[in-house]
mmCIF file of C-alpha atoms and ligand atoms in Angstrom:
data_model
loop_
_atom_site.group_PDB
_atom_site.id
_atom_site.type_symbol
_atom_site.label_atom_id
_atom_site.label_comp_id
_atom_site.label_asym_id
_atom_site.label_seq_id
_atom_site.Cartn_x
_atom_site.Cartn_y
_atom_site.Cartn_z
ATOM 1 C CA UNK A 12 -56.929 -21.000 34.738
ATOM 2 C CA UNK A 13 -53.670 -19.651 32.727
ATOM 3 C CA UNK A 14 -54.053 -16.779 30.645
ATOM 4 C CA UNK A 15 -51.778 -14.878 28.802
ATOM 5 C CA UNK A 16 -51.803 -11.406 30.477
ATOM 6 C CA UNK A 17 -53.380 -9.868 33.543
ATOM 7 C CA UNK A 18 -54.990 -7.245 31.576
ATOM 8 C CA UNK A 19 -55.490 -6.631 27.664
ATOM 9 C CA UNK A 20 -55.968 -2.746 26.936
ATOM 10 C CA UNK A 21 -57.328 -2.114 23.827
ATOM 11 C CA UNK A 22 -56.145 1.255 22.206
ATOM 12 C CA UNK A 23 -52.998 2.833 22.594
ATOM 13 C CA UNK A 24 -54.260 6.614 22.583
ATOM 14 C CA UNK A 25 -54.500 9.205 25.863
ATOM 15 C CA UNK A 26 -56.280 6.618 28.194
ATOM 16 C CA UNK A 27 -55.085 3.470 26.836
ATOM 17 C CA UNK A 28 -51.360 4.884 26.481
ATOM 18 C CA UNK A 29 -51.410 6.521 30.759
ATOM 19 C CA UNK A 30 -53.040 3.414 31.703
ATOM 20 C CA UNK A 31 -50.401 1.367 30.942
ATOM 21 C CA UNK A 32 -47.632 4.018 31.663
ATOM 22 C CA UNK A 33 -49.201 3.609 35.442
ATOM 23 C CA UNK A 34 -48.762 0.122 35.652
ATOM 24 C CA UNK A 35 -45.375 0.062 34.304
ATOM 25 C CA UNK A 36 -42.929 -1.811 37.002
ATOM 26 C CA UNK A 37 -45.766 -3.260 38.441
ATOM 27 C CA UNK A 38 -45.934 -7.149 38.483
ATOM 28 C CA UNK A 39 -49.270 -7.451 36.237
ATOM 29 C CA UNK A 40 -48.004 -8.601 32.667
ATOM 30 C CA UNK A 41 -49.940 -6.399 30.463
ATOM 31 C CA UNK A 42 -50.665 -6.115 26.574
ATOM 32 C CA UNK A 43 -51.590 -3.030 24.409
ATOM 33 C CA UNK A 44 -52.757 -3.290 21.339
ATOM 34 C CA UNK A 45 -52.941 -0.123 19.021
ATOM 35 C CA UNK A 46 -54.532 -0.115 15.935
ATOM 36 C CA UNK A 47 -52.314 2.627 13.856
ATOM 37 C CA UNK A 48 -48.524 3.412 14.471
ATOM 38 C CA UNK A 49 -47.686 6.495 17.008
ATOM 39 C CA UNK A 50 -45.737 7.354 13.933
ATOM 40 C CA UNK A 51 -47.944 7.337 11.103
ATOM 41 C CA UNK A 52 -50.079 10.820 10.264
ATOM 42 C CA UNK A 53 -52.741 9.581 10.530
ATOM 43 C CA UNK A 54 -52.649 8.362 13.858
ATOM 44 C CA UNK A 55 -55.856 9.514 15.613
ATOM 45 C CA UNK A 56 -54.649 10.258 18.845
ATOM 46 C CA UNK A 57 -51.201 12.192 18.419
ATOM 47 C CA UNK A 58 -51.241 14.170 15.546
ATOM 48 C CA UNK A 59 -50.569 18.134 15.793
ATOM 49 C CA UNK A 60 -53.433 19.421 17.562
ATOM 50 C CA UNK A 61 -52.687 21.434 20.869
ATOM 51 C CA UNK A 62 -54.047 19.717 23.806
ATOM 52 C CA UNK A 63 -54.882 21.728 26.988
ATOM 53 C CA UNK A 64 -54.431 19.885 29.662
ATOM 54 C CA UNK A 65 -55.489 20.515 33.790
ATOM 55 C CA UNK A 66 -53.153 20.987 36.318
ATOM 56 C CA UNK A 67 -53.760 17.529 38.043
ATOM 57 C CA UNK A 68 -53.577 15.571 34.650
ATOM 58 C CA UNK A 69 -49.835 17.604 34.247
ATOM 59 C CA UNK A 70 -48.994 16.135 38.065
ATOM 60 C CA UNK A 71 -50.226 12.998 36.759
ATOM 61 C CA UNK A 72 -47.897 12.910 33.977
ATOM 62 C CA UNK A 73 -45.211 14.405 35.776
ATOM 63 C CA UNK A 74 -45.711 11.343 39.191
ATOM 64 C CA UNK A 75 -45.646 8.762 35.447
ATOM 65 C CA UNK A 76 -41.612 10.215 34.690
ATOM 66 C CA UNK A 77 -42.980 11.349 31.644
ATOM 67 C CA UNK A 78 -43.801 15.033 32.034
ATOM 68 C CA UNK A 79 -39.757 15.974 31.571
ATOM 69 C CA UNK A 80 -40.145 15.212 28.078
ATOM 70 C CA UNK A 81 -43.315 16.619 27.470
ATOM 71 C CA UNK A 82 -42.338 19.962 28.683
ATOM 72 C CA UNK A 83 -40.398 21.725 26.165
ATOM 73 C CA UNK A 84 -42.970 21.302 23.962
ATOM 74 C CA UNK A 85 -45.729 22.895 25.869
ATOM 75 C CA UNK A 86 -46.718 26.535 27.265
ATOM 76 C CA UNK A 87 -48.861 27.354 30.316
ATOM 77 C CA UNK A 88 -51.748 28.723 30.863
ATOM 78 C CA UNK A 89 -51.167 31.857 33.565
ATOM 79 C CA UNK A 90 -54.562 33.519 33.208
ATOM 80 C CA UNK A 91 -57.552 32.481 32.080
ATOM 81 C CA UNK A 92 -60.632 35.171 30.850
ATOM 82 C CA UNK A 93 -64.356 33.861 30.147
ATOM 83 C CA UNK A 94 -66.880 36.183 28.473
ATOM 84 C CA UNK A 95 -69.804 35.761 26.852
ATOM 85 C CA UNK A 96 -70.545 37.328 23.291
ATOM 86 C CA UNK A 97 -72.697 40.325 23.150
ATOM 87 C CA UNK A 98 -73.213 40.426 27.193
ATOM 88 C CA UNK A 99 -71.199 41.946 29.827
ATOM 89 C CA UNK A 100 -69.213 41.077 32.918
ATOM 90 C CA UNK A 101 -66.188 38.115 32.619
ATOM 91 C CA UNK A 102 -64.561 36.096 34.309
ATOM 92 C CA UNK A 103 -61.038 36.023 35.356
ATOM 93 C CA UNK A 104 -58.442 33.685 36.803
ATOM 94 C CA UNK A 105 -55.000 33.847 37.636
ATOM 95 C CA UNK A 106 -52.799 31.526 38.767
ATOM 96 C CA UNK A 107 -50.288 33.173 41.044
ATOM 97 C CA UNK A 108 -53.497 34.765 42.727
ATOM 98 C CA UNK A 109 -54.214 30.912 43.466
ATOM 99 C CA UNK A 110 -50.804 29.979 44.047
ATOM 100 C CA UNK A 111 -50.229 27.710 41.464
ATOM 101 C CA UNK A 112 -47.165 27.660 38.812
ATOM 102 C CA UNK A 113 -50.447 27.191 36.172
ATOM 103 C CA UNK A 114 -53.384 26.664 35.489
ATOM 104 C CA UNK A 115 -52.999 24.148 33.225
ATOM 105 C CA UNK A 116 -50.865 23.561 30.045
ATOM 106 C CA UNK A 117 -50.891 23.168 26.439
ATOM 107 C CA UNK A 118 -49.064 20.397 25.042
ATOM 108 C CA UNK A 119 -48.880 19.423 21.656
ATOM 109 C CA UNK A 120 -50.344 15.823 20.759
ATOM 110 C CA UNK A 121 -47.584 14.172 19.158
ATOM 111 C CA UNK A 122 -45.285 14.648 21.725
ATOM 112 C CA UNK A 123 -47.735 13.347 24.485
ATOM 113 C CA UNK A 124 -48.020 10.220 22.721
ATOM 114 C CA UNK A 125 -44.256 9.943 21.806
ATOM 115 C CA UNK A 126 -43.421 10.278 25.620
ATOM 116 C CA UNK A 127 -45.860 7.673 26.552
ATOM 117 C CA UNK A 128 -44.616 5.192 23.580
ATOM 118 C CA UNK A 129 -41.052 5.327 24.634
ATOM 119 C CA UNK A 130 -42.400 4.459 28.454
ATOM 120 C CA UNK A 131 -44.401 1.848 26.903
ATOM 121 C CA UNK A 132 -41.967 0.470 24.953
ATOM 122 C CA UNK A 133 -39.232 0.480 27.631
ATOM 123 C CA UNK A 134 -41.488 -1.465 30.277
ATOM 124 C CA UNK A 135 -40.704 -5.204 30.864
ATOM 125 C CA UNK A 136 -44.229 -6.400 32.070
ATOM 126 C CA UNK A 137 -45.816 -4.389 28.218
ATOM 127 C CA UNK A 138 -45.781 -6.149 25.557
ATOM 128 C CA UNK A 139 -46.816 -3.270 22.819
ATOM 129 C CA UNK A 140 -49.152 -5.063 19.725
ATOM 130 C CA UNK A 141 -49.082 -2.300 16.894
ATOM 131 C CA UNK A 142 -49.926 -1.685 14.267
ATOM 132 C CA UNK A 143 -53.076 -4.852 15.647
ATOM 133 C CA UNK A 144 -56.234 -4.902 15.727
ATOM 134 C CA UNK A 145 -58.661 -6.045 17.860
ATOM 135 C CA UNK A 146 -61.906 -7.725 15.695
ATOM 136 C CA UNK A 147 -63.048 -10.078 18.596
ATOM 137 C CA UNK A 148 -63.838 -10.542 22.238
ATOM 138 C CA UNK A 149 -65.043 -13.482 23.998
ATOM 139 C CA UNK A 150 -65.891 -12.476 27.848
ATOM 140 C CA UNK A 151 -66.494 -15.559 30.403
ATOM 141 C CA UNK A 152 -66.501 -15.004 33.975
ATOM 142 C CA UNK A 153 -62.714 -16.159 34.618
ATOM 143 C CA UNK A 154 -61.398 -14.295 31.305
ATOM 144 C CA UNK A 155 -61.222 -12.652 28.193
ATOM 145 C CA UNK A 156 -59.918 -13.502 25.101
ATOM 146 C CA UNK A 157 -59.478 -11.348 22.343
ATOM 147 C CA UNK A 158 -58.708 -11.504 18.731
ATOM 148 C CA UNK A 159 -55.750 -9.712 17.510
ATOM 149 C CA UNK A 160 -55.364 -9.213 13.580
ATOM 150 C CA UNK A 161 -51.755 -8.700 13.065
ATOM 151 C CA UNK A 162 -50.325 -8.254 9.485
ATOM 152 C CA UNK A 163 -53.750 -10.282 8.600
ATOM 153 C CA UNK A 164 -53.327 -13.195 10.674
ATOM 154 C CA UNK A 165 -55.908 -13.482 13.534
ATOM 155 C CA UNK A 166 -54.006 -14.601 17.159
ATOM 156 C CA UNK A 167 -55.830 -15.339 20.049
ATOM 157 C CA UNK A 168 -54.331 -13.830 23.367
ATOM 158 C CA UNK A 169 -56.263 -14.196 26.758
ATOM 159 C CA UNK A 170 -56.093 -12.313 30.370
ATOM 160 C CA UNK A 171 -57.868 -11.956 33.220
ATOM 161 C CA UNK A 172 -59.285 -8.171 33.116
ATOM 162 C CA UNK A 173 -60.085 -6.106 29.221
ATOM 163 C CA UNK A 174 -59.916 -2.533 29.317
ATOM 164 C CA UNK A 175 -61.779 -1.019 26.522
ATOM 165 C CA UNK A 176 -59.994 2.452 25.439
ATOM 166 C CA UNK A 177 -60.302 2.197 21.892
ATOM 167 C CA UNK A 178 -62.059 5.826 21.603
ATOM 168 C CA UNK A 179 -65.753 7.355 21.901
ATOM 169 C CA UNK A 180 -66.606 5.329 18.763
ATOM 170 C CA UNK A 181 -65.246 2.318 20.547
ATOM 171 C CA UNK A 182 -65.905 -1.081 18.638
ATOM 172 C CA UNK A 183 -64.952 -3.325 21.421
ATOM 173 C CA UNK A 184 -67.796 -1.635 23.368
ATOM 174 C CA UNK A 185 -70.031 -2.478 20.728
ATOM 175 C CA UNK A 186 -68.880 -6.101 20.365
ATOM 176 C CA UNK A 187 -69.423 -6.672 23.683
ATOM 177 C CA UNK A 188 -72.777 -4.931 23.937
ATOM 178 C CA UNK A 189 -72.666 -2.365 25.988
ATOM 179 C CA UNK A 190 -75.037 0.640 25.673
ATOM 180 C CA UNK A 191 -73.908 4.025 25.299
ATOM 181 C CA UNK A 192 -75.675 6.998 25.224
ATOM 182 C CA UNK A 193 -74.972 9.780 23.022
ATOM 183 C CA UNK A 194 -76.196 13.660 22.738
ATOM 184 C CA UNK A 195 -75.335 15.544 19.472
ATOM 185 C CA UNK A 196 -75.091 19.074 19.948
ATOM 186 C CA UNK A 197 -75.543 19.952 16.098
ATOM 187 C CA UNK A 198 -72.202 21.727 16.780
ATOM 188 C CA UNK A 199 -68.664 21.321 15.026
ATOM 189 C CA UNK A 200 -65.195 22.208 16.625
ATOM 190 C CA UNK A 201 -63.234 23.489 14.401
ATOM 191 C CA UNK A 202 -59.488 23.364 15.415
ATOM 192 C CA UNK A 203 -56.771 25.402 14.007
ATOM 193 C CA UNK A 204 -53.458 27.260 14.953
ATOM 194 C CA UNK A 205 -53.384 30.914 14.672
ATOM 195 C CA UNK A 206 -50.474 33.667 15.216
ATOM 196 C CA UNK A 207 -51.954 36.954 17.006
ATOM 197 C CA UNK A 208 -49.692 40.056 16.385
ATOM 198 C CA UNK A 209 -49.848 40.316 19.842
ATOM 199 C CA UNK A 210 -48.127 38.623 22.203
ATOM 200 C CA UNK A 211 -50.515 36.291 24.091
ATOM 201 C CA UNK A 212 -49.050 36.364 27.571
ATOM 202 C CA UNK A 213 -49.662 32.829 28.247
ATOM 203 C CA UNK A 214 -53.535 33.629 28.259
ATOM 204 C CA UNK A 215 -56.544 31.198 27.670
ATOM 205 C CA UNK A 216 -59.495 32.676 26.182
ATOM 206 C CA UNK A 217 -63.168 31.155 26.273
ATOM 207 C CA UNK A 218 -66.105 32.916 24.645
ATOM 208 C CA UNK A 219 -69.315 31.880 24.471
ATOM 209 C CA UNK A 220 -70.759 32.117 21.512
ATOM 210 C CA UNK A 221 -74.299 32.020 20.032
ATOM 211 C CA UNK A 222 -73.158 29.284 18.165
ATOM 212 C CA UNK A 223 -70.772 27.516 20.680
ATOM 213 C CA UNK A 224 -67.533 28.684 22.775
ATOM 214 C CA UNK A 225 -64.628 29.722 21.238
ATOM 215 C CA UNK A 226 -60.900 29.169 22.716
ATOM 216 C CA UNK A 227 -58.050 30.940 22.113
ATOM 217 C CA UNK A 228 -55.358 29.133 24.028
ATOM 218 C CA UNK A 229 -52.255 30.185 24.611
ATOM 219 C CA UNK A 230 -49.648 27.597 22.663
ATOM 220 C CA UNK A 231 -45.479 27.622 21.813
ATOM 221 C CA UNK A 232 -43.749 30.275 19.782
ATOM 222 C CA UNK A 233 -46.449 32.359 20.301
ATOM 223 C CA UNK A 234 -48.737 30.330 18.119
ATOM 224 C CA UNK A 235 -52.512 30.241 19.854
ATOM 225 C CA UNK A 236 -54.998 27.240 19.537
ATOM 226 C CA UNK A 237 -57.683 27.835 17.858
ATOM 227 C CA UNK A 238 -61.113 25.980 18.877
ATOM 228 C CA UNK A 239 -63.806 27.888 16.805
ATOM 229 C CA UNK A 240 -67.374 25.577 17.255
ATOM 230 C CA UNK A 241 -70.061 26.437 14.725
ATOM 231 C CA UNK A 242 -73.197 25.130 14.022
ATOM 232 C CA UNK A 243 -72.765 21.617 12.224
ATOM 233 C CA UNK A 244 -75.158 22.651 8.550
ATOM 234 C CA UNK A 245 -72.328 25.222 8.500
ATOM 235 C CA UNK A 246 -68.764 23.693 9.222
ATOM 236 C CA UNK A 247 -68.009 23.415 5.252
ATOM 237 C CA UNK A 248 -68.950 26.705 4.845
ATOM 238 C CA UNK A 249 -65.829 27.959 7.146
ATOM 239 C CA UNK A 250 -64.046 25.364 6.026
ATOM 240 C CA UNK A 251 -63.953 26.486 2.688
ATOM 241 C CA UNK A 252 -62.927 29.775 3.495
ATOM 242 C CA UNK A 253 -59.731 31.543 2.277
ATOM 243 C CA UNK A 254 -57.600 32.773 4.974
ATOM 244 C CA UNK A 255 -58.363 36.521 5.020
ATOM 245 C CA UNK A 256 -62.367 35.350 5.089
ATOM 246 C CA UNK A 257 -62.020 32.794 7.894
ATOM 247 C CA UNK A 258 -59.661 35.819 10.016
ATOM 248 C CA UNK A 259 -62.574 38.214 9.144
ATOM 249 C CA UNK A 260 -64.815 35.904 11.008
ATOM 250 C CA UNK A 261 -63.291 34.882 13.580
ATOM 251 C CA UNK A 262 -62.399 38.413 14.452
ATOM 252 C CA UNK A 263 -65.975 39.507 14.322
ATOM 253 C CA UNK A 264 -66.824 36.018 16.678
ATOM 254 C CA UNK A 265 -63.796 36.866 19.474
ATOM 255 C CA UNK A 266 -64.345 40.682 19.264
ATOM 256 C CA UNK A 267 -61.657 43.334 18.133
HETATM 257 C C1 LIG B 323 -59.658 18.091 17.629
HETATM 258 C C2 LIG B 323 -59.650 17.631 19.072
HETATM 259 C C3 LIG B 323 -59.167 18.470 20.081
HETATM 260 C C4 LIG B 323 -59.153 18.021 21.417
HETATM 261 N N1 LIG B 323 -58.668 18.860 22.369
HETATM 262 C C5 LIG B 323 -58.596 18.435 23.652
HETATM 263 C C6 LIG B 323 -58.015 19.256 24.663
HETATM 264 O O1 LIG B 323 -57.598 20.369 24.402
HETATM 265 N N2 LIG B 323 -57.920 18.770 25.930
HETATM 266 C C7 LIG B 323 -58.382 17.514 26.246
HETATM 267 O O2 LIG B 323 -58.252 17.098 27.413
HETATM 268 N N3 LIG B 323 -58.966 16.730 25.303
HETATM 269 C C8 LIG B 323 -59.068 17.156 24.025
HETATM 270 N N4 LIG B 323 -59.630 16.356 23.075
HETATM 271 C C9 LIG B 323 -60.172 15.078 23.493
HETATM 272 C C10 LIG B 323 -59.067 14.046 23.609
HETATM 273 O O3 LIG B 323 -58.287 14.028 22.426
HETATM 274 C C11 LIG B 323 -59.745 12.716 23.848
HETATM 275 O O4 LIG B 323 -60.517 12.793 25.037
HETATM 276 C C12 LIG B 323 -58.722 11.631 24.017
HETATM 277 O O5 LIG B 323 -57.918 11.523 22.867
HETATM 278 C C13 LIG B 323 -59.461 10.342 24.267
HETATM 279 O O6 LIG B 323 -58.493 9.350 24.411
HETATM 280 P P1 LIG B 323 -58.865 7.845 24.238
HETATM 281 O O7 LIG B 323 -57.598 7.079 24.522
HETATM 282 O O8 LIG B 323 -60.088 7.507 25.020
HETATM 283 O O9 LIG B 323 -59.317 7.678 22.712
HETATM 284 P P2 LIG B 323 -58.502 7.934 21.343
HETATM 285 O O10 LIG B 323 -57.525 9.040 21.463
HETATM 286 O O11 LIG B 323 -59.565 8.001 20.295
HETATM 287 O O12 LIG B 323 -57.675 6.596 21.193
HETATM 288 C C14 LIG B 323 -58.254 5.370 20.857
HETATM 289 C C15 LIG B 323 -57.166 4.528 20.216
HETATM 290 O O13 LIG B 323 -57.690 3.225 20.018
HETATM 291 C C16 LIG B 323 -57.240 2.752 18.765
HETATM 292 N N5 LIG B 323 -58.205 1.755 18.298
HETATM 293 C C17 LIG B 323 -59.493 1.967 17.910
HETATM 294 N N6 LIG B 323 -60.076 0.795 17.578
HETATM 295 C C18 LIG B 323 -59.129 -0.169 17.777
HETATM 296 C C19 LIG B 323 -59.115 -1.590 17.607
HETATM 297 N N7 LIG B 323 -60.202 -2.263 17.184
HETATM 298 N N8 LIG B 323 -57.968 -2.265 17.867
HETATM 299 C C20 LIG B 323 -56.868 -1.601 18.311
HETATM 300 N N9 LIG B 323 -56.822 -0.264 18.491
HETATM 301 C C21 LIG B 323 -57.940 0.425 18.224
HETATM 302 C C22 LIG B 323 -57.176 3.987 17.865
HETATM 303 O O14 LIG B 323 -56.253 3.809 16.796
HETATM 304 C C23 LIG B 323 -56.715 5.066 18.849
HETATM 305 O O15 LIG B 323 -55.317 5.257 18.860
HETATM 306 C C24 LIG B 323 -59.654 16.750 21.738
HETATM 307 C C25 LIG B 323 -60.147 15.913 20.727
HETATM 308 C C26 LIG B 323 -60.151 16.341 19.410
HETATM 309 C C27 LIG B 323 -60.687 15.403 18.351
#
């Protein structure tokens, strides 16, 4: 049986995107479709969030070629300290104590997903559908084919394996049926960049809070990522905050 690629991989974001990166110069012909442009602001996957990443998925990137672009634009993390609000005791790691250049790194988003486009777009076996979208799958044991809407026409492309990594909300599990089981934790990250008037000495801070842990990570140009999770009833609340207000609580949360 022909088919049109070895393997469709629907979704162009973090696991999608390294997927394919991986299997770049390999002789599988592959196709990724991506919904929204790596461009476009709204993109879901890239925009200017701080991602911290371990130091296995930064060898990763760096055994894919593509960590040598990703690396101006991202800070490690030397030390890490874990507390827990109102308690004492913490924890600390450090990561020439454990002989490692890091522990891990932050990286910013967009520039992840710009390094993995240009590999992507550079391969010879990837053929790069975008802005597509996938709004059908037929599975039979020998293949898949899958329903591409491109500019509004519907095309029809086939292969022998479909890798699903359109996201935790993804639709092409749905449309295939498979069950997924989900947990809400009532809880709402709220993710921000802040500047302390301190340097941060490329450290990561974790809190745990009675409401959820708090990170302060340590990010570019001294910046630090903010992850600040509060109960869900009460996200708008801090969302709605002026500055001064929201710095008032969050000091009061990570302790002076
Ligand atoms: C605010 C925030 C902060 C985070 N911080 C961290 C962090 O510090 N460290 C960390 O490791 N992780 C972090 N994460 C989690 C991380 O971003 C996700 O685990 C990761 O993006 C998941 O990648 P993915 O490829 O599975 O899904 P996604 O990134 O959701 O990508 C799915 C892609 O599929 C596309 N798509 C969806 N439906 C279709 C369709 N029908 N057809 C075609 N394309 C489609 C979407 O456009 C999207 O680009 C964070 C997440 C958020 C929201």
């Amino acid at each position: 049986m022909s088919h049109d690629f070895d393997i469709i991989i629907v979704g162009g974001g973090a696991v999608g995107a390294a997927l394919a990166c991986a299997l770049k110069n390999s002789k599988l012909k592959i196709a990724v479709i991506e919904a929204v442009s790596p461009k476009a602001d709204i993109q879901p996957s890239y925009d200017d969030r701080g991602l911290s990443i371990s130091l296995s998925s930064k060898n990763i990137l760096d055994n894919l070629g593509l960590w040598q672009n990703i690396s101006p634009h991202s800070n490690p993390i030397k030390h890490i300290h874990v507390s827990d609000q109102h308690h004492f005791g913490f924890v600390r790691m450090d990561a020439e104590s454990m002989n490692v250049s890091a522990l891990g790194y932050i990286v910013l988003a967009r520039e992840l997903g710009k390094a993995f486009m240009q590999t992507i777009e550079a391969a010879e076996n990837i053929s790069f559908f975008c802005p597509a979208s996938v709004t059908a799958v037929e599975i039979s044991a020998l293949s898949a084919s899958v329903t591409v809407n491109i500019d509004g026409v519907d095309k029809i492309i086939s292969s022998k394996l479909l890798v699903a990594a359109d996201g935790a909300e993804s639709r092409t599990r749905d449309m295939l049926g498979i069950k997924a089981s989900v947990e809400d934790y009532q809880q709402v990250a709220i993710v921000s960049n802040v500047l302390p008037q301190r340097p941060h000495l490329n450290t990561a801070y974790e809190r745990f809070t009675e409401t959820g842990p708090l990170a302060l990570l340590p990010h570019s140009q001294q910046r630090c990522v903010l992850v600040f999770t509060v109960a869900a009833n009460e996200a708008e609340k801090y969302l709605q905050m002026d500055e001064q207000g929201f710095l008032d609580v969050l000091l009061e949360r990570f302790g002076r």
